[in-house]
XYZ file of C-alpha atoms in Angstrom:
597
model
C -45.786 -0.231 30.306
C -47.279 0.214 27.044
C -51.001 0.684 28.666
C -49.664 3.359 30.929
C -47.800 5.024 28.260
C -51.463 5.274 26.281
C -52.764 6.620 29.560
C -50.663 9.216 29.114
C -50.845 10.327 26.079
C -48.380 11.960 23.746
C -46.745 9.920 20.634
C -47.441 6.216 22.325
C -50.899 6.602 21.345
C -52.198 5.077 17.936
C -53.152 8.356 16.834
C -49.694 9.749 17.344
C -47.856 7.223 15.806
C -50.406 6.294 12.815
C -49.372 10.125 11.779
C -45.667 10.400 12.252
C -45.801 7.070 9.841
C -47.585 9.088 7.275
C -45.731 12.110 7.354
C -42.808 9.645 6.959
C -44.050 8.231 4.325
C -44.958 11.331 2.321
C -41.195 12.528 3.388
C -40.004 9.149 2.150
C -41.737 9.506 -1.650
C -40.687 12.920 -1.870
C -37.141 11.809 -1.460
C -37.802 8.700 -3.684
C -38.950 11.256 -6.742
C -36.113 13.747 -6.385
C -33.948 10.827 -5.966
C -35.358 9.457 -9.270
C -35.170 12.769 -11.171
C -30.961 13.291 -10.034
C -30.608 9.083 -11.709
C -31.191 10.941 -15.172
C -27.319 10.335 -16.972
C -26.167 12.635 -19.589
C -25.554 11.614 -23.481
C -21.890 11.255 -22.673
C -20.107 11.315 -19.441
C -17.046 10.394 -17.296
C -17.674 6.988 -14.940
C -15.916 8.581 -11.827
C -16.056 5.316 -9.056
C -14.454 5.771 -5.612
C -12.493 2.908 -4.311
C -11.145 3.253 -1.051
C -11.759 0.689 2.492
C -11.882 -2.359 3.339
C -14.593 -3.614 0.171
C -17.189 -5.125 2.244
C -18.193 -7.914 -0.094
C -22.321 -6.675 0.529
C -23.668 -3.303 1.240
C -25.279 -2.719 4.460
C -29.182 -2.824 4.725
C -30.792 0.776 3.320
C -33.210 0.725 6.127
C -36.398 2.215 6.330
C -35.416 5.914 5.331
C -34.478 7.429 1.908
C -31.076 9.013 3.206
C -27.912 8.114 4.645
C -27.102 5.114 2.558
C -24.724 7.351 0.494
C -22.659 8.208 3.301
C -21.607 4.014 2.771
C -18.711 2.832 0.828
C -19.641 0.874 -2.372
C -19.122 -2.562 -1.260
C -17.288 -5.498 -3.688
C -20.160 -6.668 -5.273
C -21.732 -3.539 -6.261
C -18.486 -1.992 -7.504
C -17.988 -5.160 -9.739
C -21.558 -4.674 -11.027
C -20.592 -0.948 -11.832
C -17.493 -1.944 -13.921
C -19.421 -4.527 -16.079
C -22.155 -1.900 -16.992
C -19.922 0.283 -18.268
C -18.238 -2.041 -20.465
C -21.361 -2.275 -23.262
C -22.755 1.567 -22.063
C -22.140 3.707 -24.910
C -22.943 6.788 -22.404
C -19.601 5.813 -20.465
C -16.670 7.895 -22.405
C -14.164 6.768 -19.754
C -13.631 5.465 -16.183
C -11.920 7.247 -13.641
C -11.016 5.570 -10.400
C -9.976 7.632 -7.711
C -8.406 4.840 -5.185
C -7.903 6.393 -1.643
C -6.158 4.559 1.590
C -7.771 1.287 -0.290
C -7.743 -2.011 2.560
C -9.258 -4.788 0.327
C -7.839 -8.190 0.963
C -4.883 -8.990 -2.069
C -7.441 -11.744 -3.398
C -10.330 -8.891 -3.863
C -7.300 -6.800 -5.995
C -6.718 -9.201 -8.198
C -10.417 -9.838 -8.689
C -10.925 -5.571 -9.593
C -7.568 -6.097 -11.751
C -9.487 -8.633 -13.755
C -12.514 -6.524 -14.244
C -10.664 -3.273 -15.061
C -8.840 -5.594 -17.832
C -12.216 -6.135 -19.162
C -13.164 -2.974 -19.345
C -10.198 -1.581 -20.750
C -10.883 -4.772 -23.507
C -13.752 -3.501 -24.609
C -12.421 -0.072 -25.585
C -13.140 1.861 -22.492
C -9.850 4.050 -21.286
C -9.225 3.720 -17.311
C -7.452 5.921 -15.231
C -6.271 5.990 -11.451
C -6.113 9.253 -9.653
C -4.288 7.901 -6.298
C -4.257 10.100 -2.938
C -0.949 9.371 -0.924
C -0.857 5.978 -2.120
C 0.328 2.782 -0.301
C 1.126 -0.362 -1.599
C -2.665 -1.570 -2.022
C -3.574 1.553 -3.978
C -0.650 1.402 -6.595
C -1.468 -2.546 -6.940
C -4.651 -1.842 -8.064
C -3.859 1.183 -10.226
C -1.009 -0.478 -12.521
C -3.961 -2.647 -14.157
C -5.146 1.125 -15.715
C -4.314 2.706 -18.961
C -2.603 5.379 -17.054
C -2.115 6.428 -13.272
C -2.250 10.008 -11.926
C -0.511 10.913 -8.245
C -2.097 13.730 -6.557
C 0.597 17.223 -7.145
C 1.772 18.045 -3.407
C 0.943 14.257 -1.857
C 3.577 11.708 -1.519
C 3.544 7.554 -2.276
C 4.288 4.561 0.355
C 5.631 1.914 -1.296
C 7.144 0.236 1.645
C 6.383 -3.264 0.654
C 4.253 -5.767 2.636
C 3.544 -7.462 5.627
C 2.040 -10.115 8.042
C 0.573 -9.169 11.732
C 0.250 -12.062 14.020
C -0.936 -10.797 17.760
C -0.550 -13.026 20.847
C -1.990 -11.994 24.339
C -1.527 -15.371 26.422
C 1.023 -13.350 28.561
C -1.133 -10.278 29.215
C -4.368 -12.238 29.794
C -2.224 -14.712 32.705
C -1.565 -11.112 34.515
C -5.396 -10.720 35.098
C -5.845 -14.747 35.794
C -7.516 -15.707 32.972
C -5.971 -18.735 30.703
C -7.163 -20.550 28.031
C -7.121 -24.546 27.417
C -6.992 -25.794 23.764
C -7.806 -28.744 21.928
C -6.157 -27.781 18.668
C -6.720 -30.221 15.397
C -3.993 -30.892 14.073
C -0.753 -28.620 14.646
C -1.184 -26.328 11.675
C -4.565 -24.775 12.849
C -3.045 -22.280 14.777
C -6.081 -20.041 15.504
C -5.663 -21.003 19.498
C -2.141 -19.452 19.309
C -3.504 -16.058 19.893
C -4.880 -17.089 23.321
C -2.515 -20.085 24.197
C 0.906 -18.808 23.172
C 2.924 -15.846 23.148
C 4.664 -16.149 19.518
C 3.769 -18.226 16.362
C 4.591 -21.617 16.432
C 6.790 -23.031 13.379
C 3.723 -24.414 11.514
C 1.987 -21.145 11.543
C 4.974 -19.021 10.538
C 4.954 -22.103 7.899
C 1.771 -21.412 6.303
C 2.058 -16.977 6.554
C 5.134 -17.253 5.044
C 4.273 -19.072 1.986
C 1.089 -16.686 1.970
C 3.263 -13.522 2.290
C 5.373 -15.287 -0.371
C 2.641 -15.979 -3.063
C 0.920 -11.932 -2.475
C 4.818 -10.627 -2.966
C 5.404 -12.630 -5.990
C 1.972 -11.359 -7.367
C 2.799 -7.214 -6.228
C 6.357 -7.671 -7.990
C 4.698 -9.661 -11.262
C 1.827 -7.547 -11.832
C 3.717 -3.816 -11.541
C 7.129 -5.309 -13.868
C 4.088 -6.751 -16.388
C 1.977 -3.708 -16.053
C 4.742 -0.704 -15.852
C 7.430 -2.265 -18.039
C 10.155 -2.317 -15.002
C 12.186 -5.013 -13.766
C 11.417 -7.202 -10.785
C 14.763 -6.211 -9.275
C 14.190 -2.406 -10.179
C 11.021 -2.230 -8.820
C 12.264 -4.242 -5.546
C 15.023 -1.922 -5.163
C 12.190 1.126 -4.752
C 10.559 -0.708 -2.028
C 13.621 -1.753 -0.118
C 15.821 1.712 -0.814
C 13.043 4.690 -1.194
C 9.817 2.951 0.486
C 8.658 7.019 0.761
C 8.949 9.410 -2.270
C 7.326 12.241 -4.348
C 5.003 11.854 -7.144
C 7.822 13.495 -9.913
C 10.580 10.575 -8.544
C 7.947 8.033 -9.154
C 7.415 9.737 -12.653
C 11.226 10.202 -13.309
C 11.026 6.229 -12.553
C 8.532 5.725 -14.540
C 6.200 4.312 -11.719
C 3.575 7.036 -12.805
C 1.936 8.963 -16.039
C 1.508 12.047 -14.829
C 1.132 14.596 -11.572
C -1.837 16.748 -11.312
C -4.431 18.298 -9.203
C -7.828 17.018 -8.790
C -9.309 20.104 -10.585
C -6.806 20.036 -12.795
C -7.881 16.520 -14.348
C -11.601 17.655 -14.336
C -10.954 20.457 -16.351
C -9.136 18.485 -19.080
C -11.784 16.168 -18.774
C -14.421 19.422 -19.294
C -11.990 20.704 -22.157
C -12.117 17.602 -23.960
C -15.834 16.657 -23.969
C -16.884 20.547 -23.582
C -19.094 19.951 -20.703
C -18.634 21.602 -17.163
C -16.691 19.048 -15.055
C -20.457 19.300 -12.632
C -22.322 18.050 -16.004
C -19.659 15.262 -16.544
C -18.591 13.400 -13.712
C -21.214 10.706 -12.658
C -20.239 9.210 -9.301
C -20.526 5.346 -9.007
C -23.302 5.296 -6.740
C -25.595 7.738 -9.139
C -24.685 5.543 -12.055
C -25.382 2.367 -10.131
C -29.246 3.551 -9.093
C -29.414 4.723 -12.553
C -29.343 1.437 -14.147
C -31.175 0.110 -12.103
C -29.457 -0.746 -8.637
C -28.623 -4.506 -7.684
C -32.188 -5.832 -8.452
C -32.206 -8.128 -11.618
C -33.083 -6.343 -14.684
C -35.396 -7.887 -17.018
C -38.124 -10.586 -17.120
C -35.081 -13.815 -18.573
C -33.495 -16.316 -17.364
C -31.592 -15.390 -13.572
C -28.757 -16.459 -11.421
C -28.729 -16.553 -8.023
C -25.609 -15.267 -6.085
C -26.008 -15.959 -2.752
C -23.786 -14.400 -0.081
C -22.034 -15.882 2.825
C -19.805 -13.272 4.769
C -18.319 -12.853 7.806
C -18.589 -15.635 10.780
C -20.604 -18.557 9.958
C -22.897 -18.667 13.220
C -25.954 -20.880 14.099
C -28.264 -17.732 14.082
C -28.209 -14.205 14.347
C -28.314 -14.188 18.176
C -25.574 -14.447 20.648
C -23.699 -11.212 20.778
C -23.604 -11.064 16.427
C -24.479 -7.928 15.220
C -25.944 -6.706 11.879
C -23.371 -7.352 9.462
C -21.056 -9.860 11.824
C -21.628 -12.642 10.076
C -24.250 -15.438 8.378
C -26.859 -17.662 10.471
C -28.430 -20.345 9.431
C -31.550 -19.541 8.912
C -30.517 -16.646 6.238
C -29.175 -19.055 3.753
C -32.039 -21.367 4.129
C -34.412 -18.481 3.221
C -32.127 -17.841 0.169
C -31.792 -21.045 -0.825
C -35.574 -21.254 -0.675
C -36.204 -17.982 -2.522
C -34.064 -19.438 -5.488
C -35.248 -22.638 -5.855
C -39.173 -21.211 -6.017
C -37.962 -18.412 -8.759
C -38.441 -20.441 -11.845
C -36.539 -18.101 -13.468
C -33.395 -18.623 -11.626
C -31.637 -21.469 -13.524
C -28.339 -22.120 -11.398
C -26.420 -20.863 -7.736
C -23.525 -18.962 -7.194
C -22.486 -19.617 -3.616
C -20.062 -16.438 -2.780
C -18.167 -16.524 -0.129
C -15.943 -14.634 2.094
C -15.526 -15.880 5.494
C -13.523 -17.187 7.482
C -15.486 -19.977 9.195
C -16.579 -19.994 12.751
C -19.385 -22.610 14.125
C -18.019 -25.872 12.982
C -21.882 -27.429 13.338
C -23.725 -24.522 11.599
C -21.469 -24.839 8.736
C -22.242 -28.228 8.612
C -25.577 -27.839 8.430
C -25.485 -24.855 5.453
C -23.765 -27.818 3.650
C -26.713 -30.000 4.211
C -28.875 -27.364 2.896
C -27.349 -26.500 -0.200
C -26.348 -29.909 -1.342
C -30.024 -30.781 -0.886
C -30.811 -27.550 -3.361
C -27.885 -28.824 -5.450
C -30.299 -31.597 -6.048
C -32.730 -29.182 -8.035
C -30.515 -26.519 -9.106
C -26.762 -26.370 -9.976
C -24.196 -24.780 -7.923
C -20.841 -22.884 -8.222
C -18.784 -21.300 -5.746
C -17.002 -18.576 -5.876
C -14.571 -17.735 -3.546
C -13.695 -13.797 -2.901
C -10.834 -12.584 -0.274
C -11.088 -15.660 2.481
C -13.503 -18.783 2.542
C -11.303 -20.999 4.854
C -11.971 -23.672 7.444
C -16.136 -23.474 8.096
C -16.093 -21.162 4.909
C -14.254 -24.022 2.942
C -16.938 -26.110 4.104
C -19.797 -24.395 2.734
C -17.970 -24.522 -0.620
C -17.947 -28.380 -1.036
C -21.271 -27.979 -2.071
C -20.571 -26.425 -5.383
C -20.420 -28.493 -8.298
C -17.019 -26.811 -9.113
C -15.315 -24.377 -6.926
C -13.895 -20.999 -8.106
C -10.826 -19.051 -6.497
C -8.808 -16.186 -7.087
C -5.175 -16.864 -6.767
C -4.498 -15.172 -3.462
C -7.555 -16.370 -2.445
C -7.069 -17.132 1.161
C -8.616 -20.808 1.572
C -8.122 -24.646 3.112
C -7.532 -24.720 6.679
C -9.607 -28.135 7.428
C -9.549 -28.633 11.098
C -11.244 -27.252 14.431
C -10.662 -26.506 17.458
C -11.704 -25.802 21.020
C -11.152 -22.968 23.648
C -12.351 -23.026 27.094
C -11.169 -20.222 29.256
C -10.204 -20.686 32.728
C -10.995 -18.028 35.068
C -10.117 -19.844 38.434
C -6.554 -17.278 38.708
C -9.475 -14.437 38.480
C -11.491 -15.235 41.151
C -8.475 -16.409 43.652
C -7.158 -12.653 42.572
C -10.694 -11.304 43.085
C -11.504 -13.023 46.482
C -14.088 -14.904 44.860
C -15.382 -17.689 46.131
C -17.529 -20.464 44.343
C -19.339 -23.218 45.541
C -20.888 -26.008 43.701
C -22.806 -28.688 44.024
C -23.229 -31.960 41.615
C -24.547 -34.665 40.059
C -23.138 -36.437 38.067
C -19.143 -36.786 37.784
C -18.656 -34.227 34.918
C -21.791 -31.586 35.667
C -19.366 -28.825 36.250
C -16.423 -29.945 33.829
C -17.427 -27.246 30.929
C -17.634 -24.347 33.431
C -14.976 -21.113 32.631
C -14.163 -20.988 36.653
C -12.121 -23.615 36.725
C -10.114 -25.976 34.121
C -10.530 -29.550 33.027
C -9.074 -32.334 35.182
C -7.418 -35.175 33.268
C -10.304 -36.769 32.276
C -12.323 -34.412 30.721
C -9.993 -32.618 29.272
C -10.096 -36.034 27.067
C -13.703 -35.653 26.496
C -12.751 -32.790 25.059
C -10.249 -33.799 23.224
C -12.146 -36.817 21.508
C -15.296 -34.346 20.524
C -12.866 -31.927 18.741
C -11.440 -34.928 16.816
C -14.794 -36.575 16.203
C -15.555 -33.174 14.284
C -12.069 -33.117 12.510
C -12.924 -36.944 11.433
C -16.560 -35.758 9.839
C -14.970 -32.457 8.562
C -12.057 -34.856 6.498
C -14.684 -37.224 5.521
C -17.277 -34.255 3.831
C -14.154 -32.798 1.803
C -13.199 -36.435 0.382
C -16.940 -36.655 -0.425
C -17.297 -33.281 -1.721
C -13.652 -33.407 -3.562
C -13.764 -37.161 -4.750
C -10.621 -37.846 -2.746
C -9.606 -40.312 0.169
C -9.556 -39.652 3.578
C -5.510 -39.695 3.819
C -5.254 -37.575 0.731
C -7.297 -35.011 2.305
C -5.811 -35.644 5.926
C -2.217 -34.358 3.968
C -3.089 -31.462 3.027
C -5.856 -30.867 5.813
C -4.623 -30.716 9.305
C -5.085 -26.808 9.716
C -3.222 -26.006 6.685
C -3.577 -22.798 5.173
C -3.217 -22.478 1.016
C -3.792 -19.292 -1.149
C -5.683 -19.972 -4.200
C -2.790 -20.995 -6.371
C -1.996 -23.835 -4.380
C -5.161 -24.823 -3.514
C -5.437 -25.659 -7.290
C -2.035 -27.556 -7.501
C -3.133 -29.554 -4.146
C -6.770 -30.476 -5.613
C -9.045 -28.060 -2.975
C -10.543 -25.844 -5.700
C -11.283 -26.324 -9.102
C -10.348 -23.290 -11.026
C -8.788 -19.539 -10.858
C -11.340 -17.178 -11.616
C -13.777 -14.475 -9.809
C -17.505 -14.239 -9.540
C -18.040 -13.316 -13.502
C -16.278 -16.189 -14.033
C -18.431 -18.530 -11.551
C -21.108 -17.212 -13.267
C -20.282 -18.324 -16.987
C -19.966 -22.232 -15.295
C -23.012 -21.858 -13.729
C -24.784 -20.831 -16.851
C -22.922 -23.568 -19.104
C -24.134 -25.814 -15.783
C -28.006 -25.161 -16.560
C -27.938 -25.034 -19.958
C -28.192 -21.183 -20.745
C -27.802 -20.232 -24.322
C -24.150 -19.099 -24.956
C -25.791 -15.272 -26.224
C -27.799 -15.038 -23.260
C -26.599 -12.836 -20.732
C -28.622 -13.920 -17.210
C -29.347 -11.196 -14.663
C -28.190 -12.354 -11.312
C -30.441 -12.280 -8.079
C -28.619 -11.135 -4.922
C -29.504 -13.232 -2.126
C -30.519 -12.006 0.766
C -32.867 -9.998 -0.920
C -32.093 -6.672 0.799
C -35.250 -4.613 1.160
C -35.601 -0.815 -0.499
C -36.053 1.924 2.410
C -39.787 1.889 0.992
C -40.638 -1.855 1.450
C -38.935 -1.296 4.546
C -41.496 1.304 5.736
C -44.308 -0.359 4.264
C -43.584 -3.943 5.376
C -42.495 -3.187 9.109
C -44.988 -2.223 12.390
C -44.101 0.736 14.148
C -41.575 -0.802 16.666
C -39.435 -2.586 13.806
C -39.510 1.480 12.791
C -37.957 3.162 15.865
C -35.641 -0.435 16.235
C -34.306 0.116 13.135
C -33.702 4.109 13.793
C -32.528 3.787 16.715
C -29.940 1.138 15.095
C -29.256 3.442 12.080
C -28.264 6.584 14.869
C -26.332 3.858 17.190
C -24.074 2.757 13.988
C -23.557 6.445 12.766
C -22.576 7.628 16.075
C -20.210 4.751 15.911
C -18.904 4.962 12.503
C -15.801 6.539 13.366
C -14.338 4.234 15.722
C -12.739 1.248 14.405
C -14.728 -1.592 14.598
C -14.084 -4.161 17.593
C -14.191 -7.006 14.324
C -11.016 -5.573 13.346
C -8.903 -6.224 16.756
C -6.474 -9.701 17.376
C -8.833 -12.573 18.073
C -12.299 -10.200 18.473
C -13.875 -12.711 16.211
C -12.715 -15.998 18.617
C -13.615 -13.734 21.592
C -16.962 -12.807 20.025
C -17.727 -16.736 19.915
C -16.723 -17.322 23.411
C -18.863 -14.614 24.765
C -21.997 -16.764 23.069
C -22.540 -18.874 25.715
C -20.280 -19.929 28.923
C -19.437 -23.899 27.179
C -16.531 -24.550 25.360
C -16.609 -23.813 21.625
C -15.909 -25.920 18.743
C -14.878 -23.847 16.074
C -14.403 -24.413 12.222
C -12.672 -20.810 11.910
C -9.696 -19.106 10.537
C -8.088 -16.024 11.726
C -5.079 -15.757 8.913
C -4.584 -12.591 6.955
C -1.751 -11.428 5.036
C -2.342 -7.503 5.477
C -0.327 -5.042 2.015
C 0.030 -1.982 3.727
């Protein structure tokens, strides 16, 4: 194809493409320069950070252009780096966070709460400008000096809740049926598929979760806004909708105002035009220099593991689904080579998936643990495969609604036989060998291999228990009690012996310092791992197919930026798994999530 395509002529010829990469390139350093000129911050200015979204805990890839990565939401990680700059940056007058239809898992509020202490500690004022808030938004905003409600908008304070979907029922209708090996009774990830309401174990477990993030909304707003529990609860359960001035006549709010109205107080008070004084989070993030380590010192090395843990990128996982392998092997790698990085922050936010690829990332990162110490740090979920990963740390950091535990597996097989009988399908087969055909999807196990199946899911529960009492220096039965599929928050991982301490990344960070022996006034930059390349070492690393690839890619996900995500649907991450390969899956994975809406 290619050699007729030369033949041809036009832009597949080396000639052709040699010069739209140049003009690229001289497009792509123009934008670089002007892009450096606007990261120029004035004498004294107003921090103005948007917060709004689900707080990816990385930022997606910039790609091989100079545009279009502004368009994305900060993610977690940067936004945290943002609020501890401006704690020691004389430039910063003030923060303003203007928190919008905010989705962030209850674990990742408490985690900004913490930061937005610290930055109101060291004598920077913080203030919320909220847009129609729900209960997420004002969460976050009662950590701030004061909060501001949008004149003419309205607040949600309807309380919270827990969404549990079940689609056994409507997937029988089309013939297709699922059979479960599920380890032990409290991992109730197969419910989805193999039920058609929660069992008691798993209305257990999101109960006590719903319990712990309720007890956490009411304590934080009474401590924050001087109300009573009861006072505040009566809002929720009598008013759930009302207008900025009844939430300032009950004291819920500061103030009501207009958008323009709070920049030109802002201009008024520091006699700059509100344009000249407002530095968005993004500007003031490439302005001091971005997410790369600053400095020539000693490092850290936080290295990321998001989404589904999956044996490699392959298989149906697109960018941004998940980690492989082979990613945090290269990371691992990369920090053990840089002298300068002294200690590991694993930080995690998944919720499992591949019960043998998480395995495996354990193998890896004790074996670095041998050269280098490591911390984890939990953010919104590390449960089941993502717990895994974390017995490598040398301690293990949470946040107290930290989603977390679940040690077990399981295994779905589908059973499409109903389909093809509904279909007219017919299916021969021919064997050797008495089980040859027992894994296929078009038909289910007989008696004896559904035991086969069995057994392997139990074999991998057995070697899960037995890395946790290794990792956690407990027995097998003391593990096995509080194992079984059970899901704990942070808090009661702690009481139960799972994680070591409460505390976020910064804190993670401090341990892993005191870990290598950092001097107490040294102040390490940290290394986030996997490197993610500039647009420009993109474009100068990459042949001309990884080019269009990646264009193509960027114009595929914009198109598709407005739809919601198939991630985001009942049991898409399960189904994603399934779709891998047509043998039954064991899976290390957790689908719990306590949603504050």
């Amino acid at each position: 194809m290619a050699d007729k395509n030369r033949k041809k002529g036009g832009c597949f010829r080396a000639g052709c493409l040699t010069a739209v990469v140049a003009v690229l390139l001289l497009v792509g350093l123009g934008g670089w320069f002007v892009h450096q000129r606007s990261n120029r911050l004035p004498a004294r200015f107003v921090l103005s950070v948007p917060l709004t979204g689900e707080l990816d805990e990385r930022p997606p890839d910039a790609g091989p252009f100079p545009f279009g990565k502004g368009r994305h939401l900060l993610s977690f990680e940067e936004l945290l780096t943002i609020l501890d700059r401006a704690k020691t940056d004389r430039r910063v007058d003030s923060v303003l966070l203007r928190i919008d239809g905010l989705g962030a898992s209850p674990a990742k509020i408490q985690e900004l709460r913490s930061s937005i202490a610290a930055l109101r500690k060291s004598g920077k004022k913080v203030t919320a400008f909220l847009v129609t808030p729900e209960d997420k938004d004002y969460q976050l905003a009662v950590a701030c000096d004061s909060i501001i409600v949008q004149k003419g908008s309205w607040m949600t304070l309807d309380g919270l809740k827990a969404e549990l979907f079940f689609v056994a029922d409507p997937l029988k209708k089309l013939g297709v049926s699922f059979q479960a090996a599920q380890w032990k009774k409290y991992k109730s990830a197969v419910e989805t598929f193999t039920r058609n309401s929660a069992s008691p174990e798993n209305l257990e477990e999101t109960n006590a979760l719903l319990d712990d993030a309720w007890s956490d909304y009411l304590d934080s707003v009474s401590r924050q806004r001087r109300i009573g529990k009861d006072a505040f609860r009566k809002v929720v359960d009598s008013l759930a909708v009302l207008t900025p001035e009844k939430a300032l006549g009950l004291h819920l709010i500061d103030r009501v105002a207009t958008e323009r109205e709070l920049e030109q107080e802002y201009a008024r008070r520091l006699n700059k035009p509100a344009a000249e004084l407002l530095v968005g989070g993004r500007e003031y993030l490439g302005a001091t220099g971005g997410m790369r380590p600053q400095g020539g010192g000693d490092r850290i090395a936080v290295i990321n593991i998001t989404g589904m843990i999956v044996s490699d990128g392959a298989g149906g996982m697109s960018e941004g689904d998940g980690t492989d392998v082979a990613t945090v092997k290269e990371a691992l790698q990369t920090a053990i080579d840089d002298l300068k990085v002294k200690a590991i922050v694993l930080r995690i936010d998944s919720p499992g998936g591949d019960a043998l690829a998480a395995s495996t990332m354990l193998e890896l990162l004790n074996e670095a643990k041998a050269k280098k110490p490591i911390v984890a740090s939990m953010s919104g979920l590390a449960a089941s495969g993502g717990y895994m990963v974390a017995l490598a740390g040398d301690k293990i950091f949470a946040e107290p609604l930290t989603i977390t535990g679940s040690i077990g597996v399981f295994s779905l097989k589908p059973d499409l036989s109903s389909l093809l009988e509904k279909t007219g399908i017919r299916r021969e087969v021919l064997i050797r060998g008495r089980f040859a055909d027992a894994e296929t999807p078009f038909r289910a196990f007989d008696d004896a291999s559904f035991r086969k199946f069995v057994e392997l899911t139990g074999t991998v529960y057995e070697d899960f228990i037995a890395k946790v009492a290794k990792g956690r220096h407990m027995t097998p039965a003391q593990v096995d009690a509080v194992a079984g599929g059970r899901v704990w928050s942070g808090k009661r991982a702690l009481e139960v012996g799972l994680i070591d301490q409460i505390g976020g990344l910064g804190d993670a960070v401090q341990e892993a310092k005191k870990l290598a022996g950092v001097k107490k006034e040294v102040k390490p930059a940290l290394l986030y791992l996997p490197a993610q390349k500039t647009w420009l070492e993109y474009l100068l690393g990459s042949d001309t197919s990884d080019m269009v690839s990646a264009l193509t890619a960027a114009m595929v996900r914009e198109s598709l930026g407005q739809l919601q995500p198939l991630s985001r649907l009942p049991g898409a991450g399960i189904a994603r798994f399934l779709l891998r390969t047509d043998a039954p899956q064991v899976l290390a994975l957790d689908p719990v999530e306590v949603v504050i809406k």
